[in-house]
Amino acid sequence: MITPALGLPMAVPAQGLPATVRIHEVGARDGLQNEKATVPTETKAEFIRRLADAGLTTIEATSFVHPKWVPQLADAEHLFPLVRDLTDLSDTALPVLVPNERGLDRALTLGASRIAVFASATESFAKANLNRTLDEALAMFEPVVERARGQRAHVRGYLSMCFGDPWEGPVPFPQVVRVCKALLDMGCDELSLGDTIGVATPGHVGALLSALNEAGVPTHTVGVHFHDTYGQALANTLAALQHGVTTVDASAGGLGGCPFAKSATGNLATEDLVWMLHGLGIDTGVDLDRLVATSVWMAERLRRPSPSRTVRALSHKE
Amino acid sequence: MITPALGLPMAVPAQGLPATVRIHEVGARDGLQNEKATVPTETKAEFIRRLADAGLTTIEATSFVHPKWVPQLADAEHLFPLVRDLTDLSDTALPVLVPNERGLDRALTLGASRIAVFASATESFAKANLNRTLDEALAMFEPVVERARGQRAHVRGYLSMCFGDPWEGPVPFPQVVRVCKALLDMGCDELSLGDTIGVATPGHVGALLSALNEAGVPTHTVGVHFHDTYGQALANTLAALQHGVTTVDASAGGLGGCPFAKSATGNLATEDLVWMLHGLGIDTGVDLDRLVATSVWMAERLRRPSPSRTVRALSHKE
């Protein structure tokens, strides 16, 4: 087959899509926490710096979870000050995940101004991930969100398992609506709808977004977070854009989904997303070449190729 | 991460999409001709039999091209009678590629009733692939199509490089329109628009389909053939369905795009396509489990994992 010589897609806008999309980059947090290898703190800081240099404006930096649960991110206390103080990052939003009040304390002490909590749309996953019922989990987040808002921190509420759940199967819309409303009611500024096991398809995405909209959840508060387990992430993103979504989560280089793992449950690769968005004439502020170079650099540190198809295509152009 | 326990997507139809899609399975021809390994003839016949058993109704069987150019398919004379005579395949359409009149003679002698010719939308690719100008290539196909039609054979016209060309860059719509009309005028029953280097994005797909429609090329004659080089194939397919296309080419297991090759220029994997279509409530007639089992079986024979994400997810369920 022929080696592509084109470095950029031809921009052909489509009707009814937003002019701009904000990419919420999760590679340094959601990506690295699902990689086998633990990356040195300085490498993570440099990774985040390079992501910002490539034009990403929202870069989730780390998680203040207990090191026992996520050893890959056990260095949050060391990493966060490194990136917080980089002058290159003065315009970059650096949200951090906090699982509970203890995590919030750690994050606020270090000057974090954007936090995220990680809820579930299903009882089974709340039980498995947090060992709580859904209501108990929401009750746990309530003081976290309230105190964060009291410190003028911006709060993102993740919902995992918004489409399918490995124990419960397809997730009923009213269940997702209920958790979304609870998170907004307690003060979350934005939501991120996660397809944690990657089973969603475009009609499902559109129908859930319509159901949320009808239930009074404003679309501008909703971001989408797709996994490429069944290869559906980008098609689902297109469906979300067609329903008015303008915030899309993605992971540079597809970090978190090793192509050689038994089950490739990876995040949508930021590069594949940027290729589509730029092809659609949608502004992201991202320099694709710099982003690809960053993911190649990170893949070398992880000693394995990037699972992003765009990274592989563009890094082997010559 | 959690291992998905769901074997099927939840079916949630979307507005404006077709009720049924015909998958034109190209794994045995386009897939295998781009694999390094040459597969024994009996294995190919068994592969095609298993694809039909999984519910695929149109399976491109092989190519009657000169063995010097495509050594992987040098056994066309031996393979075709094997599959032609299988009673399991009596209801299966088995098109074969013919590059010229010599290839047509070989195919017709063996009783082929569906043939395909392989044209290009660009001068550069016509030159590189056929060592002819575009008009010379079309002139070469004219007697092929005419004679095939005289024998009541169904004729498909492939157009490669309909979106971008590695030498010419983005391909102007009028150029694609001209080749489409030429192929229909000479008697082709259907067309397949190829994004040979995988650079297309959904807006580009929609705009080209609109341009073809406005120029009098009926959408029901047009199939799409996307490559996943930049991860765009399934999003592009969704855009094509939204523009009325009901024939989609795909390659079982993503054959033809090795995940370990330098540049993953693979075909869209049939399984990833079926996951989306069934999730959209669109009928394909395909049994996804059987198809996955077939691709796993083939991957074992090629001694490498399938690049299809759905195959990998579903074959490691337990």
XYZ file of C-alpha atoms in Angstrom:
636
model
C 0.000 0.000 0.000
C 1.028 3.574 -0.489
C 2.524 5.616 2.296
C 0.431 8.715 2.872
C 2.229 11.933 2.084
C -0.476 14.212 3.382
C 0.109 15.553 6.857
C -3.281 17.113 7.324
C -6.849 16.269 6.410
C -8.703 18.464 3.936
C -11.051 20.691 5.963
C -14.653 20.207 4.796
C -17.122 21.491 7.399
C -20.381 19.642 7.969
C -23.698 21.264 8.851
C -24.851 21.582 12.432
C -21.488 21.073 14.118
C -19.820 23.432 16.593
C -17.117 25.846 15.369
C -14.855 25.032 18.303
C -14.330 21.987 20.496
C -12.512 21.974 23.815
C -10.455 18.839 24.273
C -10.166 17.688 27.878
C -6.839 15.847 27.754
C -6.772 12.869 30.118
C -3.574 11.084 29.038
C -1.516 12.118 32.062
C -4.189 10.890 34.508
C -6.634 8.378 33.003
C -4.028 7.257 30.478
C -1.043 6.730 32.761
C -3.099 5.191 35.558
C -4.025 2.379 33.174
C -0.491 1.770 31.886
C 1.551 -1.079 33.321
C 4.720 0.962 33.616
C 5.060 3.694 36.253
C 6.528 6.832 34.724
C 9.037 9.016 36.668
C 7.584 12.246 38.053
C 9.875 14.475 35.958
C 8.791 12.629 32.806
C 5.145 13.224 33.659
C 5.792 16.946 34.200
C 7.604 17.147 30.878
C 4.745 15.241 29.214
C 2.224 17.771 30.533
C 4.450 20.668 29.462
C 4.702 19.242 25.948
C 0.932 18.674 25.778
C 0.374 22.342 26.662
C 2.986 23.343 24.105
C 1.002 21.380 21.498
C -1.981 23.631 22.253
C -4.037 21.608 24.716
C -5.637 24.004 27.192
C -7.198 21.553 29.675
C -4.849 18.835 30.875
C -5.930 16.589 33.716
C -2.684 16.351 35.666
C -3.032 13.558 38.232
C -5.234 11.992 40.889
C -5.092 12.475 44.658
C -6.350 8.975 45.236
C -4.744 6.683 47.825
C -1.452 5.347 46.384
C -2.529 1.819 47.261
C -5.301 1.993 44.648
C -3.406 3.723 41.836
C 0.343 3.252 42.369
C 1.078 4.805 38.952
C -0.087 8.178 40.314
C 1.349 7.870 43.848
C 3.571 10.893 43.153
C 0.708 13.430 42.906
C 2.158 15.504 45.789
C 5.454 15.815 43.936
C 4.102 16.158 40.422
C 1.446 18.806 40.951
C 3.767 21.568 42.266
C 6.147 20.895 39.360
C 3.478 21.604 36.733
C 1.671 24.265 38.797
C 4.813 26.393 38.818
C 5.771 26.045 35.159
C 5.400 29.450 33.506
C 4.621 27.679 30.208
C 1.463 26.387 31.882
C 0.160 29.640 33.331
C -2.759 29.618 30.878
C -3.410 25.895 31.095
C -6.215 24.452 33.194
C -4.822 21.573 35.258
C -7.705 19.696 36.887
C -6.931 16.883 39.307
C -9.082 13.959 40.372
C -10.038 13.764 44.053
C -11.847 10.672 45.351
C -12.983 12.140 48.702
C -12.436 14.927 51.258
C -8.958 13.672 52.134
C -7.986 13.910 48.454
C -9.563 17.350 48.223
C -7.485 18.555 51.182
C -4.305 17.352 49.512
C -5.243 19.012 46.219
C -6.329 22.339 47.728
C -3.225 22.517 49.938
C -1.152 22.418 46.761
C -3.215 25.152 45.116
C -5.336 23.127 42.714
C -8.087 25.323 41.271
C -9.935 22.649 39.294
C -10.957 19.316 40.691
C -12.913 16.328 39.451
C -14.946 13.705 41.280
C -15.590 10.257 39.855
C -19.182 9.016 40.211
C -20.905 6.092 38.580
C -24.194 5.766 36.746
C -24.687 2.236 38.056
C -24.983 0.599 41.469
C -22.685 -2.267 40.449
C -19.805 -0.023 39.497
C -20.276 2.217 42.554
C -20.032 -0.963 44.616
C -16.998 -2.303 42.732
C -15.099 0.965 42.466
C -16.067 2.735 45.711
C -17.595 -0.049 47.812
C -20.665 2.141 48.291
C -24.218 2.345 47.008
C -24.830 5.034 44.413
C -26.509 7.267 46.994
C -23.697 6.708 49.489
C -21.174 7.670 46.804
C -23.113 10.829 45.948
C -23.364 11.672 49.663
C -19.576 11.282 49.902
C -19.044 13.724 47.023
C -21.432 16.351 48.363
C -19.060 17.927 50.932
C -16.168 17.555 48.475
C -17.974 19.586 45.838
C -19.323 22.079 48.373
C -15.921 22.764 49.917
C -14.235 22.945 46.500
C -16.814 25.486 45.340
C -16.266 27.398 48.582
C -12.614 27.705 47.539
C -13.753 28.893 44.103
C -12.460 25.712 42.495
C -14.038 24.534 39.245
C -15.625 21.092 39.640
C -16.048 18.381 37.037
C -18.243 15.376 37.741
C -17.336 12.162 35.951
C -19.997 9.525 35.483
C -18.688 6.107 34.561
C -20.812 3.386 32.912
C -23.278 5.761 31.258
C -24.082 3.341 28.418
C -23.335 -0.223 29.442
C -22.163 -1.864 32.626
C -20.329 -5.205 32.696
C -22.648 -6.543 35.411
C -25.921 -4.775 34.620
C -25.849 -4.601 30.821
C -27.401 -1.591 29.074
C -27.896 1.349 31.479
C -31.401 2.918 31.521
C -31.440 6.635 30.663
C -33.327 7.714 33.841
C -30.478 6.317 35.913
C -27.922 8.486 34.067
C -30.262 11.480 34.253
C -30.614 11.045 38.018
C -26.853 11.006 38.666
C -26.244 13.927 36.273
C -28.852 16.033 38.047
C -27.532 15.083 41.476
C -24.009 16.143 40.475
C -25.217 19.440 38.978
C -27.435 20.083 41.995
C -24.532 19.670 44.397
C -22.601 22.269 42.407
C -20.600 20.563 39.651
C -19.742 22.987 36.838
C -19.507 20.307 34.188
C -20.117 16.609 33.647
C -18.274 13.963 31.695
C -20.336 11.033 30.435
C -18.103 7.983 30.361
C -18.559 4.900 28.213
C -16.163 3.030 30.460
C -16.429 -0.321 28.681
C -16.709 1.134 25.182
C -19.999 -0.495 24.175
C -21.915 2.619 23.054
C -22.937 3.244 19.461
C -23.938 6.563 17.830
C -27.714 6.192 18.153
C -27.348 5.368 21.836
C -25.186 8.464 22.322
C -27.696 10.714 20.600
C -30.645 9.250 22.487
C -28.957 9.671 25.878
C -28.013 13.279 25.083
C -31.602 13.986 24.014
C -32.934 12.391 27.206
C -30.588 14.522 29.309
C -31.578 17.641 27.441
C -35.292 16.907 27.878
C -34.716 16.329 31.588
C -33.206 19.787 31.933
C -29.497 18.933 31.881
C -28.019 21.676 29.658
C -25.898 20.252 26.837
C -23.207 22.897 27.414
C -22.476 21.290 30.799
C -21.947 17.865 29.243
C -18.684 16.433 27.937
C -18.222 12.950 26.502
C -15.597 10.373 27.354
C -15.481 7.419 24.959
C -13.380 4.303 24.994
C -12.307 2.531 21.854
C -12.816 -1.040 23.090
C -15.048 -1.854 20.111
C -13.628 0.850 17.812
C -16.683 3.099 18.269
C -15.161 6.110 20.056
C -14.800 8.460 17.099
C -18.167 7.617 15.522
C -19.752 8.191 18.940
C -17.936 11.513 19.201
C -19.356 12.561 15.841
C -22.852 11.717 17.089
C -22.221 13.755 20.259
C -21.049 16.770 18.218
C -24.189 16.471 16.095
C -26.164 16.738 19.351
C -24.404 19.930 20.425
C -21.621 18.632 22.660
C -18.484 20.813 22.565
C -16.255 19.169 25.200
C -14.591 15.883 24.337
C -12.230 13.863 26.526
C -9.296 12.154 24.849
C -5.945 10.671 25.737
C -2.776 11.683 23.881
C -1.465 8.752 21.884
C -4.378 6.637 23.118
C -2.550 6.179 26.439
C -4.209 3.702 28.726
C -5.027 1.204 26.007
C -2.030 -0.903 25.192
C -2.326 -2.476 21.724
C -0.741 -5.643 23.076
C -2.969 -5.996 26.127
C -5.512 -8.783 26.041
C -8.410 -6.374 25.903
C -7.736 -3.004 24.336
C -9.959 -0.870 26.524
C -8.179 2.323 25.540
C -9.288 5.881 25.614
C -10.007 7.671 22.381
C -6.644 8.898 21.078
C -6.413 12.690 21.021
C -4.647 12.615 17.648
C -7.422 10.591 15.969
C -9.931 13.052 17.437
C -7.951 16.088 16.255
C -7.675 14.607 12.740
C -11.457 14.339 12.559
C -12.158 17.739 14.130
C -9.694 19.575 11.891
C -11.067 17.671 8.901
C -14.497 18.983 9.889
C -13.106 22.517 10.045
C -13.578 22.610 13.835
C -11.036 24.642 15.769
C -9.235 22.921 18.661
C -6.137 25.079 19.074
C -4.030 21.931 18.803
C -0.891 21.646 16.653
C -1.229 18.048 15.441
C 2.453 17.622 14.516
C 3.586 18.712 17.965
C 1.034 16.481 19.614
C 2.148 13.473 17.543
C 5.777 14.219 18.442
C 4.796 14.309 22.126
C 3.031 10.954 21.896
C 5.970 9.402 20.057
C 8.269 10.742 22.796
C 5.992 9.250 25.491
C 5.682 5.916 23.670
C 9.475 5.675 23.654
C 9.470 6.163 27.425
C 6.799 3.462 27.791
C 8.829 1.274 25.398
C 5.915 0.372 23.191
C 4.247 1.840 20.099
C 1.317 4.226 20.471
C -2.089 2.633 19.843
C -3.221 5.830 18.078
C -3.592 5.161 14.362
C -2.912 8.806 13.517
C 0.286 8.776 15.568
C 1.446 5.649 13.762
C 0.547 7.010 10.326
C 2.130 10.433 10.834
C 5.246 9.222 12.631
C 6.120 6.887 9.754
C 5.426 9.305 6.944
C 8.821 9.331 5.314
C -9.945 -1.907 33.789
C -13.025 -4.058 33.715
C -13.453 -6.813 31.196
C -16.653 -6.267 29.254
C -19.239 -8.951 29.832
C -21.641 -7.692 27.198
C -21.531 -9.559 23.930
C -23.764 -7.228 22.003
C -24.375 -3.482 21.833
C -27.739 -2.136 22.947
C -29.747 -1.369 19.795
C -30.800 2.300 19.738
C -31.805 3.408 16.233
C -30.934 6.902 15.030
C -33.094 8.994 12.739
C -32.507 9.083 9.006
C -30.482 5.910 8.725
C -31.239 2.921 6.492
C -32.986 -0.143 7.971
C -30.591 -2.529 6.244
C -26.968 -2.306 5.119
C -25.293 -4.705 2.721
C -21.721 -5.413 3.736
C -19.390 -6.078 0.818
C -16.786 -8.299 2.486
C -13.315 -7.745 1.034
C -11.121 -9.652 3.510
C -10.403 -12.585 1.223
C -9.300 -10.306 -1.639
C -8.293 -6.791 -0.509
C -7.352 -8.087 2.944
C -5.224 -11.075 1.989
C -3.532 -9.294 -0.928
C -2.099 -6.815 1.598
C -0.930 -9.429 4.108
C 2.708 -10.477 4.126
C 1.949 -14.163 4.488
C 0.511 -16.141 1.581
C -2.360 -18.310 2.741
C -2.888 -21.852 1.317
C -5.745 -22.149 -1.193
C -7.741 -24.572 0.981
C -7.512 -22.145 3.923
C -8.846 -19.336 1.754
C -11.773 -21.484 0.626
C -12.529 -22.415 4.231
C -12.256 -18.726 5.223
C -14.833 -17.763 2.582
C -17.097 -20.647 3.637
C -16.938 -19.480 7.260
C -17.636 -15.863 6.272
C -20.768 -16.998 4.430
C -21.740 -19.121 7.418
C -21.470 -15.980 9.569
C -24.112 -14.374 7.358
C -22.095 -12.322 4.879
C -23.884 -12.402 1.531
C -21.339 -10.651 -0.707
C -17.794 -11.964 -0.381
C -15.156 -10.793 -2.828
C -13.314 -14.036 -3.433
C -10.073 -13.232 -5.266
C -8.432 -11.285 -8.066
C -7.551 -12.473 -11.566
C -4.615 -10.119 -11.723
C -1.219 -11.286 -13.014
C 0.476 -13.355 -10.253
C 3.603 -11.224 -10.637
C 1.738 -8.222 -9.203
C -0.194 -9.913 -6.409
C 1.544 -13.198 -5.515
C -0.787 -13.659 -2.515
C -3.685 -14.240 -4.931
C -1.778 -16.234 -7.573
C -4.039 -19.233 -6.882
C -7.240 -17.602 -8.214
C -7.673 -20.393 -10.827
C -7.589 -23.008 -8.094
C -9.499 -21.105 -5.428
C -12.467 -19.911 -7.434
C -13.786 -23.366 -8.493
C -13.444 -24.531 -4.870
C -15.771 -21.829 -3.541
C -17.998 -21.736 -6.641
C -18.932 -25.381 -6.086
C -19.572 -25.233 -2.342
C -23.277 -25.847 -1.746
C -23.025 -23.698 1.402
C -22.266 -20.763 -0.894
C -25.085 -21.225 -3.412
C -26.781 -18.029 -2.166
C -23.573 -16.043 -1.716
C -22.433 -13.472 -4.260
C -18.744 -14.078 -5.004
C -17.400 -11.154 -7.027
C -13.848 -11.307 -8.336
C -11.527 -8.503 -9.360
C -10.399 -8.434 -12.995
C -7.759 -5.925 -14.078
C -8.265 -6.268 -17.853
C -9.730 -8.434 -20.646
C -7.263 -11.242 -19.964
C -8.414 -11.328 -16.332
C -12.048 -11.226 -17.457
C -11.487 -14.234 -19.731
C -10.007 -16.199 -16.845
C -12.911 -15.248 -14.549
C -15.678 -15.940 -17.066
C -14.155 -19.288 -18.072
C -14.518 -20.359 -14.454
C -18.131 -19.213 -14.277
C -17.764 -15.953 -12.332
C -21.042 -14.039 -12.455
C -19.896 -10.887 -10.663
C -16.751 -8.981 -11.526
C -15.100 -5.799 -10.355
C -12.756 -3.387 -12.124
C -10.355 -1.142 -10.252
C -10.222 2.451 -11.513
C -8.690 5.528 -9.921
C -10.017 9.014 -9.286
C -6.571 10.519 -9.839
C -4.044 10.613 -12.663
C -1.151 9.933 -10.312
C -2.584 6.710 -8.975
C -3.695 5.546 -12.431
C -0.103 6.093 -13.509
C 1.376 4.356 -10.449
C -1.039 1.441 -10.325
C -1.821 0.855 -14.003
C 0.907 2.805 -15.816
C -1.819 4.590 -17.786
C -3.515 7.949 -17.871
C -6.970 8.060 -16.332
C -8.597 8.068 -19.765
C -6.407 5.213 -20.971
C -7.399 3.220 -17.874
C -11.091 3.908 -18.480
C -10.662 2.932 -22.145
C -9.083 -0.333 -21.001
C -12.065 -1.086 -18.741
C -14.682 -0.309 -21.399
C -14.508 -3.613 -23.282
C -14.136 -5.480 -19.979
C -17.383 -4.049 -18.655
C -19.149 -4.420 -21.998
C -18.200 -8.067 -22.396
C -19.020 -8.842 -18.759
C -22.450 -7.272 -19.177
C -22.891 -9.265 -22.388
C -22.434 -12.381 -20.276
C -24.991 -11.027 -17.774
C -22.302 -10.556 -15.152
C -22.833 -7.937 -12.448
C -20.098 -5.286 -12.565
C -18.707 -3.231 -9.699
C -16.440 -0.279 -10.397
C -13.905 0.579 -7.724
C -12.514 4.098 -7.589
C -9.391 4.471 -5.510
C -8.162 7.812 -4.090
C -11.580 9.481 -3.971
C -10.609 11.789 -1.093
C -6.869 12.281 -0.955
C -3.974 11.146 -3.081
C -0.422 10.797 -1.760
C 0.975 12.727 -4.709
C -1.846 15.153 -5.519
C -3.274 15.910 -2.059
C -7.011 16.525 -1.694
C -8.964 15.269 -4.712
C -11.400 17.749 -6.320
C -15.017 16.534 -6.392
C -15.478 17.049 -10.176
C -12.677 14.582 -10.788
C -14.461 11.891 -8.739
C -17.772 12.754 -10.392
C -16.221 12.370 -13.853
C -14.829 8.887 -13.152
C -18.055 7.757 -11.445
C -20.122 8.853 -14.429
C -17.716 7.237 -16.884
C -17.948 3.925 -15.032
C -21.744 4.056 -14.827
C -21.971 5.078 -18.498
C -19.912 2.091 -19.594
C -22.337 -0.180 -17.721
C -21.137 -0.648 -14.135
C -23.982 -1.701 -11.844
C -22.427 -0.241 -8.729
C -19.484 1.858 -7.590
C -17.228 1.716 -4.560
C -15.658 4.992 -3.437
C -12.297 4.218 -1.909
C -10.409 6.320 0.616
C -7.261 4.406 -0.197
C -4.961 6.351 2.118
C -7.537 6.852 4.876
C -7.404 10.651 5.064
C -11.129 11.409 4.714
C -13.221 12.902 7.495
C -17.034 12.864 7.875
C -17.714 16.313 6.373
C -15.639 15.445 3.328
C -17.574 12.194 2.905
C -20.916 13.970 3.115
C -19.850 16.719 0.718
C -18.589 14.258 -1.896
C -21.780 12.196 -1.682
C -23.865 15.374 -2.090
C -21.756 16.431 -5.079
C -22.246 13.030 -6.700
C -25.964 13.124 -6.051
C -26.270 16.616 -7.537
C -24.327 15.471 -10.591
C -26.847 12.686 -11.203
C -24.983 9.744 -9.694
C -27.727 7.861 -7.801
C -26.785 7.190 -4.172
C -28.126 3.627 -4.393
C -25.344 2.818 -6.877
C -22.631 4.039 -4.494
C -20.823 1.992 -1.848
C -18.059 3.274 0.420
C -14.681 1.731 1.136
C -12.829 3.352 4.040
C -9.395 2.685 5.440
C -8.566 3.152 9.087
C -5.119 4.718 8.624
C -6.079 7.715 10.758
C -8.833 5.922 12.720
C -11.588 7.657 10.737
C -13.216 4.713 8.932
C -16.200 4.157 11.205
C -17.008 7.862 11.698
C -16.832 8.245 7.902
C -19.159 5.271 7.510
C -21.666 6.916 9.852
C -21.544 10.073 7.717
C -22.097 7.980 4.577
C -25.122 6.230 6.131
C -26.525 9.637 7.071
C -26.254 10.535 3.373
C -28.210 7.472 2.253
C -25.453 4.982 1.458
C -26.480 1.358 2.107
C -23.460 -0.596 0.840
C -20.303 -0.608 2.954
C -17.055 -2.435 2.225
C -15.215 -3.986 5.142
C -12.587 -6.613 5.805
C -13.157 -9.397 8.353
C -10.830 -8.947 11.300
C -9.398 -5.806 9.671
C -7.332 -8.037 7.375
C -4.856 -6.119 5.270
C -3.783 -3.791 8.037
C -1.272 -5.463 10.266
C -1.117 -3.789 13.698
C 2.631 -4.286 13.724
C 3.297 -2.838 10.292
C 4.980 0.546 10.171
C 1.921 2.222 8.745
C -1.417 0.668 9.646
C -3.253 1.292 6.401
C -5.881 -1.306 7.149
C -9.357 -1.718 5.902
C -12.269 -1.023 8.194
C -12.788 -4.208 10.254
C -16.124 -5.875 9.488
C -16.658 -6.635 13.193
C -16.261 -2.972 14.242
C -18.720 -2.040 11.481
C -21.220 -4.706 12.531
C -21.002 -3.572 16.166
C -21.977 -0.050 15.108
C -24.683 -1.121 12.662
C -26.345 -3.511 15.102
C -26.071 -0.837 17.805
C -27.923 1.472 15.431
C -30.605 -1.185 14.946
C -29.542 -1.677 11.315
C -29.942 -5.190 9.941
C -26.885 -6.811 8.320
C -27.753 -10.499 8.508
C -24.391 -11.091 10.188
C -23.912 -13.256 13.283
C -21.217 -11.279 15.109
C -20.039 -14.162 17.293
C -19.503 -16.418 14.287
C -17.721 -13.645 12.439
C -15.402 -12.996 15.387
C -14.684 -16.726 15.641
C -13.813 -16.749 11.926
C -11.423 -13.808 12.300
C -9.773 -15.395 15.343
C -9.344 -18.600 13.313
C -7.803 -16.613 10.436
C -5.536 -14.625 12.755
C -4.178 -17.912 14.104
C -3.350 -18.983 10.560
C -1.618 -15.634 9.924
C 0.138 -16.024 13.301
C -0.694 -12.559 14.540
C -3.565 -10.930 16.456
C -6.429 -9.329 14.585
C -6.258 -5.523 14.352
C -10.043 -5.348 14.863
C -10.825 -3.905 18.276
C -14.147 -5.728 18.430
C -12.450 -9.043 17.648
C -9.930 -8.425 20.400
C -12.572 -7.372 22.925
C -14.962 -10.230 22.200
C -12.333 -12.946 21.909
C -10.962 -12.157 25.372
C -14.280 -11.853 27.131
C -13.830 -14.457 29.806
